[in-house]
Short mmCIF file of C-alpha atoms and ligand atoms in Angstrom, two decimals:
data_model
loop_
_atom_site.label_atom_id
_atom_site.label_comp_id
_atom_site.label_asym_id
_atom_site.label_seq_id
_atom_site.Cartn_x
_atom_site.Cartn_y
_atom_site.Cartn_z
CA MET P 1 84.25 100.76 92.55
CA SER P 2 82.81 98.65 89.82
CA ASP P 3 82.81 94.90 89.63
CA GLY P 4 85.88 93.61 87.88
CA ILE P 5 88.20 95.84 89.88
CA PHE P 6 89.79 92.75 91.38
CA LEU P 7 90.65 91.52 87.90
CA ASP P 8 92.28 94.92 87.23
CA ALA P 9 94.23 94.61 90.49
CA ARG P 10 95.42 91.11 89.56
CA LYS P 11 96.66 92.38 86.18
CA ARG P 12 99.14 94.56 88.05
CA LEU P 13 100.35 91.52 89.93
CA ASP P 14 100.79 89.66 86.64
CA ALA P 15 102.77 92.59 85.20
CA ALA P 16 105.08 92.58 88.23
CA LEU P 17 105.50 88.82 88.00
CA GLN P 18 107.22 89.31 84.63
CA HIS P 19 110.10 91.00 86.46
CA VAL P 20 110.61 88.77 89.46
CA ARG P 21 111.16 85.07 89.81
CA LEU P 22 108.82 83.54 92.37
CA SER P 23 108.05 79.94 93.19
CA PRO P 24 104.98 78.69 91.34
CA ASP P 25 103.34 78.02 94.74
CA THR P 26 103.64 81.68 95.80
CA VAL P 27 102.35 82.86 92.44
CA GLU P 28 99.34 80.56 92.62
CA ARG P 29 98.55 81.61 96.20
CA LEU P 30 98.77 85.33 95.47
CA HIS P 31 96.07 85.04 92.83
CA TYR P 32 93.37 84.13 95.36
CA PRO P 33 92.16 85.49 98.70
CA LYS P 34 92.81 83.15 101.61
CA SER P 35 89.26 83.56 102.88
CA VAL P 36 86.18 85.63 102.06
CA LEU P 37 83.67 85.71 104.89
CA LYS P 38 80.14 86.92 104.20
CA VAL P 39 77.88 87.62 107.15
CA SER P 40 74.39 88.99 107.67
CA VAL P 41 74.35 91.67 110.35
CA PRO P 42 70.94 92.00 112.03
CA VAL P 43 70.12 95.45 113.39
CA ARG P 44 67.10 96.37 115.49
CA MET P 45 66.20 99.77 114.04
CA ASP P 46 64.97 102.63 116.23
CA ASN P 47 61.40 102.03 114.99
CA GLY P 48 61.50 98.42 116.23
CA ALA P 49 61.87 96.78 112.83
CA LEU P 50 64.65 94.28 112.14
CA LYS P 51 66.93 94.99 109.20
CA ILE P 52 69.70 92.81 107.82
CA PHE P 53 72.89 94.30 106.32
CA PRO P 54 75.41 92.23 104.33
CA GLY P 55 78.92 92.39 105.76
CA TYR P 56 82.28 91.00 104.67
CA ARG P 57 85.75 90.32 105.97
CA VAL P 58 88.41 89.22 103.52
CA ARG P 59 91.78 87.85 104.57
CA TYR P 60 93.78 88.02 101.38
CA ASP P 61 97.14 86.78 102.58
CA ASP P 62 98.76 86.27 105.98
CA THR P 63 102.13 84.83 105.07
CA ARG P 64 103.96 87.82 106.60
CA GLY P 65 101.78 88.18 109.70
CA PRO P 66 98.19 88.71 110.81
CA ALA P 67 95.99 90.38 108.20
CA LYS P 68 95.55 94.16 108.48
CA GLY P 69 92.99 96.41 106.85
CA GLY P 70 90.08 98.75 107.41
CA ILE P 71 86.32 98.34 107.57
CA ARG P 72 84.28 100.37 105.07
CA TYR P 73 80.62 101.39 105.42
CA HIS P 74 79.24 102.29 102.00
CA PRO P 75 76.24 101.37 99.80
CA ASN P 76 78.64 100.12 97.07
CA VAL P 77 80.56 97.69 99.28
CA SER P 78 80.75 94.35 97.45
CA PRO P 79 82.84 91.19 97.83
CA ASP P 80 84.79 92.24 94.72
CA GLU P 81 85.63 95.64 96.20
CA VAL P 82 86.59 94.28 99.62
CA THR P 83 88.76 91.59 98.01
CA SER P 84 90.60 94.20 95.91
CA LEU P 85 91.20 96.38 98.94
CA ALA P 86 92.52 93.38 100.90
CA PHE P 87 94.79 92.53 97.95
CA TRP P 88 96.23 96.07 97.98
CA MET P 89 96.75 95.88 101.75
CA THR P 90 98.83 92.72 101.29
CA PHE P 91 101.24 94.62 99.04
CA LYS P 92 101.11 97.87 101.01
CA CYS P 93 102.16 96.12 104.24
CA ALA P 94 104.93 94.27 102.41
CA VAL P 95 106.25 97.48 100.74
CA LEU P 96 106.54 99.14 104.17
CA ASN P 97 107.97 95.96 105.72
CA LEU P 98 105.19 95.81 108.31
CA PRO P 99 104.76 92.35 109.86
CA PHE P 100 101.24 92.03 108.47
CA GLY P 101 99.33 90.43 105.66
CA GLY P 102 96.39 92.04 103.89
CA GLY P 103 92.76 92.14 104.98
CA LYS P 104 89.71 94.32 104.57
CA GLY P 105 86.09 94.42 105.67
CA GLY P 106 82.93 96.25 104.92
CA ILE P 107 79.19 96.53 105.29
CA THR P 108 76.85 97.36 102.42
CA VAL P 109 75.00 100.24 104.05
CA ASN P 110 74.38 103.95 103.73
CA PRO P 111 75.60 105.00 107.18
CA LYS P 112 74.25 108.53 106.72
CA ALA P 113 70.73 107.08 106.80
CA LEU P 114 71.25 105.56 110.27
CA SER P 115 70.83 107.16 113.66
CA ARG P 116 73.78 107.09 116.03
CA THR P 117 72.26 104.24 118.06
CA GLU P 118 71.53 102.24 114.90
CA LEU P 119 75.13 102.81 113.80
CA GLU P 120 76.40 101.54 117.14
CA ARG P 121 74.18 98.43 116.97
CA LEU P 122 75.36 97.79 113.41
CA SER P 123 79.02 98.10 114.44
CA ARG P 124 78.60 95.80 117.46
CA GLY P 125 76.58 93.37 115.32
CA TYR P 126 79.38 93.22 112.76
CA ILE P 127 81.90 92.34 115.47
CA ASP P 128 79.52 89.66 116.85
CA ALA P 129 79.48 88.15 113.36
CA VAL P 130 83.24 88.24 112.67
CA ALA P 131 84.67 87.86 116.21
CA ASP P 132 86.02 84.36 115.54
CA PHE P 133 87.82 85.53 112.42
CA ILE P 134 89.66 88.57 113.83
CA GLY P 135 92.09 89.06 116.73
CA PRO P 136 95.47 90.64 117.53
CA ASP P 137 97.29 87.64 116.03
CA ILE P 138 94.78 86.83 113.29
CA ASP P 139 93.35 89.88 111.56
CA ILE P 140 93.33 93.46 112.85
CA PRO P 141 90.72 95.88 111.44
CA ALA P 142 90.93 99.69 111.32
CA PRO P 143 88.81 102.59 110.01
CA ASP P 144 88.18 103.13 106.30
CA VAL P 145 85.61 105.12 104.30
CA TYR P 146 82.76 106.27 106.62
CA THR P 147 84.13 104.55 109.70
CA ASN P 148 86.07 106.44 112.35
CA GLN P 149 87.61 106.46 115.82
CA MET P 150 84.26 106.35 117.57
CA ILE P 151 83.22 103.22 115.64
CA MET P 152 86.60 101.56 116.32
CA GLY P 153 86.03 102.25 120.04
CA TRP P 154 82.61 100.51 119.97
CA MET P 155 84.11 97.59 118.05
CA MET P 156 87.00 97.14 120.46
CA ASP P 157 84.53 97.24 123.35
CA GLN P 158 82.29 94.63 121.72
CA TYR P 159 85.22 92.31 120.99
CA SER P 160 86.42 92.65 124.60
CA ILE P 161 82.92 91.78 125.87
CA ILE P 162 82.76 88.67 123.67
CA LYS P 163 86.25 87.49 124.67
CA ARG P 164 85.82 88.54 128.33
CA ARG P 165 89.17 90.39 128.32
CA ILE P 166 90.20 93.92 127.36
CA THR P 167 91.83 93.54 123.94
CA PRO P 168 92.96 96.90 122.54
CA ALA P 169 95.30 95.32 119.96
CA VAL P 170 92.33 93.77 118.09
CA ILE P 171 91.67 97.01 116.22
CA THR P 172 93.56 100.22 115.39
CA GLY P 173 92.46 103.80 114.80
CA LYS P 174 90.84 103.82 118.27
CA PRO P 175 90.27 106.91 120.41
CA LEU P 176 93.37 107.84 122.42
CA SER P 177 91.50 107.04 125.64
CA MET P 178 91.08 103.42 124.48
CA GLY P 179 94.69 102.85 123.40
CA GLY P 180 94.86 104.81 120.16
CA SER P 181 98.20 106.22 119.02
CA LEU P 182 99.25 109.82 118.93
CA GLY P 183 99.94 110.92 115.37
CA ARG P 184 97.40 108.57 113.69
CA GLU P 185 95.21 111.40 112.35
CA THR P 186 98.03 113.01 110.37
CA ALA P 187 99.88 109.80 109.50
CA THR P 188 98.69 109.34 105.92
CA ALA P 189 99.49 112.92 104.94
CA LYS P 190 102.86 112.83 106.71
CA GLY P 191 103.76 109.57 105.00
CA ALA P 192 102.90 111.02 101.58
CA TYR P 193 104.82 114.18 102.43
CA HIS P 194 108.01 112.21 103.23
CA ALA P 195 107.63 110.16 100.04
CA ILE P 196 107.25 113.37 97.99
CA ARG P 197 110.33 114.90 99.61
CA VAL P 198 112.45 111.84 98.80
CA MET P 199 111.16 111.70 95.24
CA MET P 200 111.72 115.40 94.55
CA LYS P 201 115.22 115.25 96.01
CA ARG P 202 116.04 112.48 93.56
CA LYS P 203 114.68 114.61 90.72
CA ASN P 204 116.70 117.60 91.99
CA ARG P 205 113.51 119.58 92.39
CA ASP P 206 113.12 122.14 95.14
CA LEU P 207 109.69 121.96 96.84
CA LYS P 208 109.49 125.75 96.55
CA ASP P 209 109.36 125.46 92.76
CA LEU P 210 106.46 123.02 92.67
CA ARG P 211 102.95 123.81 91.52
CA VAL P 212 100.45 121.39 93.04
CA ALA P 213 96.78 120.44 92.55
CA ILE P 214 94.98 118.29 95.13
CA GLN P 215 91.65 116.52 94.61
CA GLY P 216 89.97 115.80 97.96
CA PHE P 217 90.26 118.13 100.91
CA GLY P 218 89.57 115.68 103.73
CA ASN P 219 91.74 114.12 106.39
CA ALA P 220 94.55 113.18 104.02
CA GLY P 221 94.28 115.89 101.31
CA ALA P 222 93.91 118.96 103.53
CA GLU P 223 96.65 117.92 105.92
CA LEU P 224 99.05 117.23 103.07
CA ALA P 225 98.11 120.52 101.38
CA GLU P 226 99.12 122.38 104.51
CA MET P 227 102.43 120.54 104.88
CA LEU P 228 103.37 121.30 101.26
CA PHE P 229 102.17 124.90 101.61
CA ASN P 230 104.37 125.35 104.70
CA ASP P 231 107.33 124.09 102.68
CA GLY P 232 106.76 126.74 100.03
CA CYS P 233 104.90 124.76 97.34
CA THR P 234 102.37 126.71 95.30
CA ILE P 235 99.03 124.94 95.77
CA VAL P 236 97.12 126.19 92.75
CA ALA P 237 93.95 124.13 93.20
CA VAL P 238 92.06 122.04 95.76
CA SER P 239 88.64 120.44 95.57
CA ASP P 240 86.05 118.50 97.49
CA SER P 241 82.90 116.64 96.47
CA ARG P 242 81.18 119.95 95.59
CA GLY P 243 83.89 121.20 93.25
CA GLY P 244 87.21 123.00 93.32
CA ILE P 245 88.90 126.37 93.62
CA PHE P 246 91.87 127.57 91.56
CA LYS P 247 94.32 130.42 91.95
CA GLN P 248 97.16 130.84 89.48
CA ASP P 249 99.66 132.20 92.01
CA GLY P 250 98.63 129.85 94.82
CA LEU P 251 95.94 129.44 97.48
CA HIS P 252 96.53 130.35 101.10
CA ILE P 253 95.88 126.87 102.49
CA PRO P 254 95.53 127.66 106.23
CA THR P 255 92.74 130.10 105.35
CA VAL P 256 91.06 127.63 103.02
CA ARG P 257 91.14 125.00 105.79
CA GLN P 258 89.81 127.38 108.35
CA ARG P 259 86.92 128.44 106.12
CA LYS P 260 86.13 124.87 105.13
CA LYS P 261 86.15 123.78 108.78
CA ALA P 262 83.83 126.58 109.75
CA THR P 263 81.34 126.02 106.93
CA GLN P 264 82.08 122.50 105.64
CA LYS P 265 82.32 124.02 102.16
CA LEU P 266 85.21 125.16 99.99
CA GLU P 267 82.60 127.31 98.27
CA ALA P 268 82.46 129.40 101.42
CA LEU P 269 85.55 131.10 100.11
CA TYR P 270 83.24 133.00 97.79
CA ALA P 271 80.75 133.82 100.48
CA ASP P 272 80.10 137.28 101.90
CA GLY P 273 82.49 138.28 104.57
CA SER P 274 85.07 135.64 103.73
CA VAL P 275 88.59 136.79 104.48
CA LEU P 276 89.46 135.77 100.99
CA GLU P 277 86.73 137.78 99.38
CA SER P 278 89.29 140.17 97.96
CA GLN P 279 91.42 137.41 96.52
CA ASP P 280 90.35 136.22 93.23
CA HIS P 281 89.78 132.50 92.85
CA ASP P 282 88.25 130.71 89.96
CA ARG P 283 85.91 127.84 90.41
CA ILE P 284 86.88 124.65 88.63
CA THR P 285 85.30 121.24 88.38
CA ASN P 286 86.94 118.11 89.71
CA GLU P 287 87.51 117.00 86.12
CA GLU P 288 89.28 120.28 85.23
CA LEU P 289 91.47 120.03 88.33
CA LEU P 290 92.82 116.68 87.16
CA GLU P 291 93.90 118.20 83.85
CA LEU P 292 95.76 121.26 85.20
CA ASP P 293 99.31 122.00 84.10
CA VAL P 294 101.08 121.32 87.42
CA ASP P 295 104.18 119.56 88.73
CA LEU P 296 102.29 117.39 91.24
CA LEU P 297 98.76 116.12 90.86
CA ILE P 298 97.51 114.54 94.08
CA PRO P 299 94.27 112.55 93.89
CA ALA P 300 93.22 112.26 97.55
CA ALA P 301 89.52 111.46 97.28
CA LEU P 302 88.17 108.56 95.29
CA GLU P 303 89.22 105.51 93.34
CA GLY P 304 89.04 105.34 89.54
CA VAL P 305 89.28 109.08 88.73
CA ILE P 306 92.11 108.81 86.20
CA THR P 307 90.89 106.57 83.41
CA GLU P 308 91.60 105.93 79.74
CA HIS P 309 89.11 108.74 79.00
CA ASN P 310 91.08 111.57 80.65
CA ALA P 311 94.64 110.17 80.95
CA GLY P 312 95.59 111.60 77.54
CA ARG P 313 94.75 115.11 78.77
CA ILE P 314 96.70 114.94 82.07
CA LYS P 315 99.51 117.51 82.04
CA ALA P 316 101.00 116.93 85.50
CA ARG P 317 104.61 115.76 85.58
CA THR P 318 104.07 113.51 88.61
CA ILE P 319 101.00 111.93 90.22
CA ILE P 320 101.00 111.09 93.93
CA GLU P 321 98.27 108.55 94.69
CA VAL P 322 97.05 109.42 98.16
CA ALA P 323 93.62 107.90 97.42
CA ASN P 324 93.44 104.13 97.04
CA GLY P 325 93.24 103.07 93.40
CA PRO P 326 92.71 106.48 91.71
CA THR P 327 94.35 105.34 88.45
CA THR P 328 92.90 102.51 86.37
CA GLY P 329 95.19 100.00 84.67
CA ALA P 330 94.23 101.31 81.22
CA ALA P 331 95.04 104.90 82.25
CA GLU P 332 98.37 103.86 83.62
CA ALA P 333 99.64 102.67 80.24
CA ILE P 334 98.75 106.06 78.71
CA LEU P 335 100.49 107.95 81.54
CA ALA P 336 103.61 105.80 81.19
CA GLU P 337 103.67 106.54 77.46
CA LYS P 338 103.55 110.28 78.26
CA GLY P 339 106.42 109.92 80.74
CA ILE P 340 104.28 110.85 83.76
CA ASP P 341 105.58 109.30 86.98
CA VAL P 342 102.97 107.81 89.31
CA LEU P 343 103.94 107.28 92.94
CA PRO P 344 101.59 104.36 93.69
CA ASP P 345 99.01 104.22 96.45
CA ILE P 346 100.59 101.17 98.09
CA LEU P 347 103.55 103.41 98.94
CA ALA P 348 102.21 106.99 98.84
CA ASN P 349 99.36 106.46 101.33
CA ALA P 350 101.03 103.82 103.50
CA GLY P 351 101.69 106.25 106.37
CA GLY P 352 98.25 105.43 107.80
CA VAL P 353 98.75 101.70 108.13
CA THR P 354 102.29 102.29 109.37
CA VAL P 355 101.04 104.27 112.36
CA SER P 356 98.28 101.66 112.81
CA TYR P 357 101.11 99.15 113.16
CA PHE P 358 102.71 101.44 115.78
CA GLU P 359 99.37 101.53 117.62
CA TRP P 360 99.21 97.70 117.66
CA VAL P 361 102.81 97.55 118.96
CA GLN P 362 102.05 100.08 121.72
CA ASN P 363 98.90 98.16 122.73
CA ARG P 364 100.84 94.92 123.01
CA GLN P 365 103.72 96.38 124.99
CA GLY P 366 101.44 98.55 127.12
CA MET P 367 103.86 101.44 126.78
CA TYR P 368 102.86 104.50 124.79
CA TRP P 369 105.06 106.72 122.62
CA THR P 370 105.19 110.48 122.33
CA GLU P 371 104.01 112.17 119.15
CA GLU P 372 107.64 112.90 118.27
CA GLU P 373 108.59 109.22 118.59
CA VAL P 374 105.72 108.23 116.30
CA ALA P 375 106.64 110.92 113.76
CA GLN P 376 110.31 109.96 113.79
CA ARG P 377 109.64 106.25 113.27
CA LEU P 378 107.16 107.01 110.49
CA GLU P 379 109.64 109.24 108.68
CA GLN P 380 112.40 106.67 108.94
CA ARG P 381 110.23 103.92 107.40
CA MET P 382 108.74 106.07 104.65
CA VAL P 383 112.13 107.46 103.61
CA THR P 384 113.82 104.04 103.59
CA GLU P 385 111.13 102.27 101.59
CA THR P 386 110.57 105.14 99.13
CA GLU P 387 114.31 105.23 98.40
CA CYS P 388 114.26 101.45 97.81
CA VAL P 389 111.34 101.69 95.37
CA LEU P 390 112.87 104.62 93.46
CA ALA P 391 116.20 102.81 93.17
CA LEU P 392 114.53 99.59 92.04
CA ALA P 393 112.53 101.43 89.36
CA GLU P 394 115.73 102.95 88.01
CA GLU P 395 117.67 99.71 88.15
CA LYS P 396 114.98 97.69 86.35
CA GLY P 397 113.75 100.49 84.08
CA VAL P 398 110.14 100.00 85.23
CA THR P 399 107.38 102.26 86.53
CA LEU P 400 107.28 103.14 90.21
CA ARG P 401 104.16 101.01 90.65
CA LEU P 402 105.85 97.97 89.15
CA ALA P 403 108.89 98.63 91.32
CA ALA P 404 106.71 98.82 94.46
CA TYR P 405 105.04 95.51 93.55
CA ILE P 406 108.40 93.88 92.85
CA HIS P 407 109.75 95.14 96.18
CA ALA P 408 106.70 93.69 97.96
CA LEU P 409 106.87 90.41 96.03
CA HIS P 410 110.46 89.83 97.12
CA ARG P 411 109.34 90.09 100.74
CA LEU P 412 106.30 87.90 100.22
CA GLU P 413 108.40 85.24 98.51
CA ASP P 414 110.96 85.40 101.28
CA ALA P 415 108.31 84.82 103.94
CA SER P 416 106.73 82.04 101.90
CA ALA P 417 110.06 80.26 101.44
CA SER P 418 110.94 80.66 105.13
CA ARG P 419 107.78 78.83 106.08
CA GLY P 420 109.26 75.63 104.65
CA THR P 421 107.43 72.78 103.01
CA GLU P 422 104.95 71.71 105.68
CA ASP P 423 102.04 72.29 103.34
CA TYR P 424 103.56 69.87 100.86
CA PHE P 425 103.14 66.98 103.27
CA ARG P 426 99.92 67.90 105.02
CA ARG P 427 96.44 68.69 103.90
CA ARG P 428 96.75 72.41 104.82
CA ALA P 429 98.07 74.75 102.12
P1 NAD W 1 87.90 112.00 103.93
O1 NAD W 1 86.53 111.43 103.93
O2 NAD W 1 88.44 112.68 105.13
O3 NAD W 1 88.04 113.04 102.71
C1 NAD W 1 87.65 112.73 101.40
C2 NAD W 1 87.63 114.03 100.61
O4 NAD W 1 87.27 113.72 99.26
C3 NAD W 1 86.60 115.06 101.10
O5 NAD W 1 87.13 116.35 100.96
C4 NAD W 1 85.45 114.86 100.10
O6 NAD W 1 84.66 116.03 99.95
C5 NAD W 1 86.22 114.58 98.85
N1 NAD W 1 85.39 113.96 97.83
C6 NAD W 1 84.40 113.05 97.96
N2 NAD W 1 83.83 112.80 96.78
C7 NAD W 1 84.51 113.53 95.87
C8 NAD W 1 84.40 113.71 94.47
N3 NAD W 1 83.46 113.08 93.76
N4 NAD W 1 85.27 114.54 93.87
C9 NAD W 1 86.21 115.20 94.58
N5 NAD W 1 86.35 115.09 95.90
C10 NAD W 1 85.51 114.26 96.53
O7 NAD W 1 88.84 110.78 103.47
P2 NAD W 1 90.40 110.62 103.68
O8 NAD W 1 90.64 109.87 104.94
O9 NAD W 1 91.09 111.92 103.45
O10 NAD W 1 90.74 109.61 102.48
C11 NAD W 1 90.87 110.07 101.16
C12 NAD W 1 91.46 108.96 100.30
O11 NAD W 1 92.69 108.54 100.86
C13 NAD W 1 90.59 107.70 100.21
O12 NAD W 1 90.78 107.12 98.93
C14 NAD W 1 91.19 106.78 101.24
O13 NAD W 1 90.97 105.42 100.95
C15 NAD W 1 92.66 107.14 101.10
N6 NAD W 1 93.42 106.80 102.29
C16 NAD W 1 93.18 107.42 103.48
C17 NAD W 1 93.90 107.03 104.59
C18 NAD W 1 93.69 107.70 105.92
O14 NAD W 1 94.36 107.30 106.87
N7 NAD W 1 92.86 108.71 106.03
C19 NAD W 1 94.86 106.01 104.50
C20 NAD W 1 95.09 105.42 103.26
C21 NAD W 1 94.36 105.81 102.16
#
């Protein structure tokens, strides 16, 4: 993400504010993060040297509840990026009606260059630095890019050591053995799948008639590809960071997954002895994939892939934003002009944070749900909120993204108003 992404994010807020009447206080508040914490995380490297890594935790807004959002480990992590991600979390939690505000954290680091023990010291060091700013009722982190269950387990352990009490609800996305939730791994894909089903039903489109291209074949993309494949969609193309594969009459997704799992490469489909050797795939680039003539285009990898430079060439009828921030503001105007619907990230990928919320609830009640219970509750929330956003877009004649923001703003305003006027009389605002 480049600097200035927060300004782009705020432009979307300003566009939504044209359609909804909010108190000037709420408007003013929503333009700024509540707090931006910068810390220096010292790590004793395996060779004995001390290295310092910059870390951040942003609490964007907590009017609706404690802040919620992941922790990212990446060389490009910057305050601007973390603030934008925390901003999006504020709206994502409000769209899904989760009792959370928005937060996000990160460390500027290339985690692939660290040993496992260095990674553990870094993760524990980060929690040492932010322990007074997070907590089950304050701000609840989770995994994000290049952080995972194992790291969440170390972080929960470190927080519990500092506070001298076992505190599973401080962090979500933990291993099952430490209070994680069943169904978390597939939650983002399942959430997107339910949103797609609701949307296609409204368009009177049968899933069996849909041609789909998916960029990103990781946790979210591959899982969603399989769900759509099982429902009869024709998945014509998938890709990962090394490139993509295309087949006019559809890829056999379970085989693609199996081969990718075995080799870590989609390219392995071309390799000697592959079960698909006889099938004839074409290689395509990630750029070509985005411009395919399909019903659904699903960016499920990176932010900023649909820009003003390629938006004019996009032929998909509908875009489902499984990645966070794949479409820039400038691209969005071009897509709207072409009549391409974009199901926005703050709704399409919200299944993950929804099951994180379920994990937090289970930790606090000490009673754990079955996978079916998790799946059922997730479906109910995704269907309800997607229907609301689609109806609002139709009623107001606005894009789905604007409708999702408006839906979230109503809830944020409601919470703000319910808090009363205490801040008017006291020093705290
Ligand atoms: P992942 O790391 O499991 O998978 C990412 C995939 O993208 C991999 O297949 C990778 O090869 C591919 N990729 C990386 N660079 C690429 C490039 N330049 N071009 C094409 N593909 C590239 O990540 P994930 O958990 O599946 O997340 C994917 C996206 O979904 C991210 O934007 C993430 O923020 C968003 N998201 C994920 C979750 C979740 O719970 N997993 C929740 C909300 C949002």
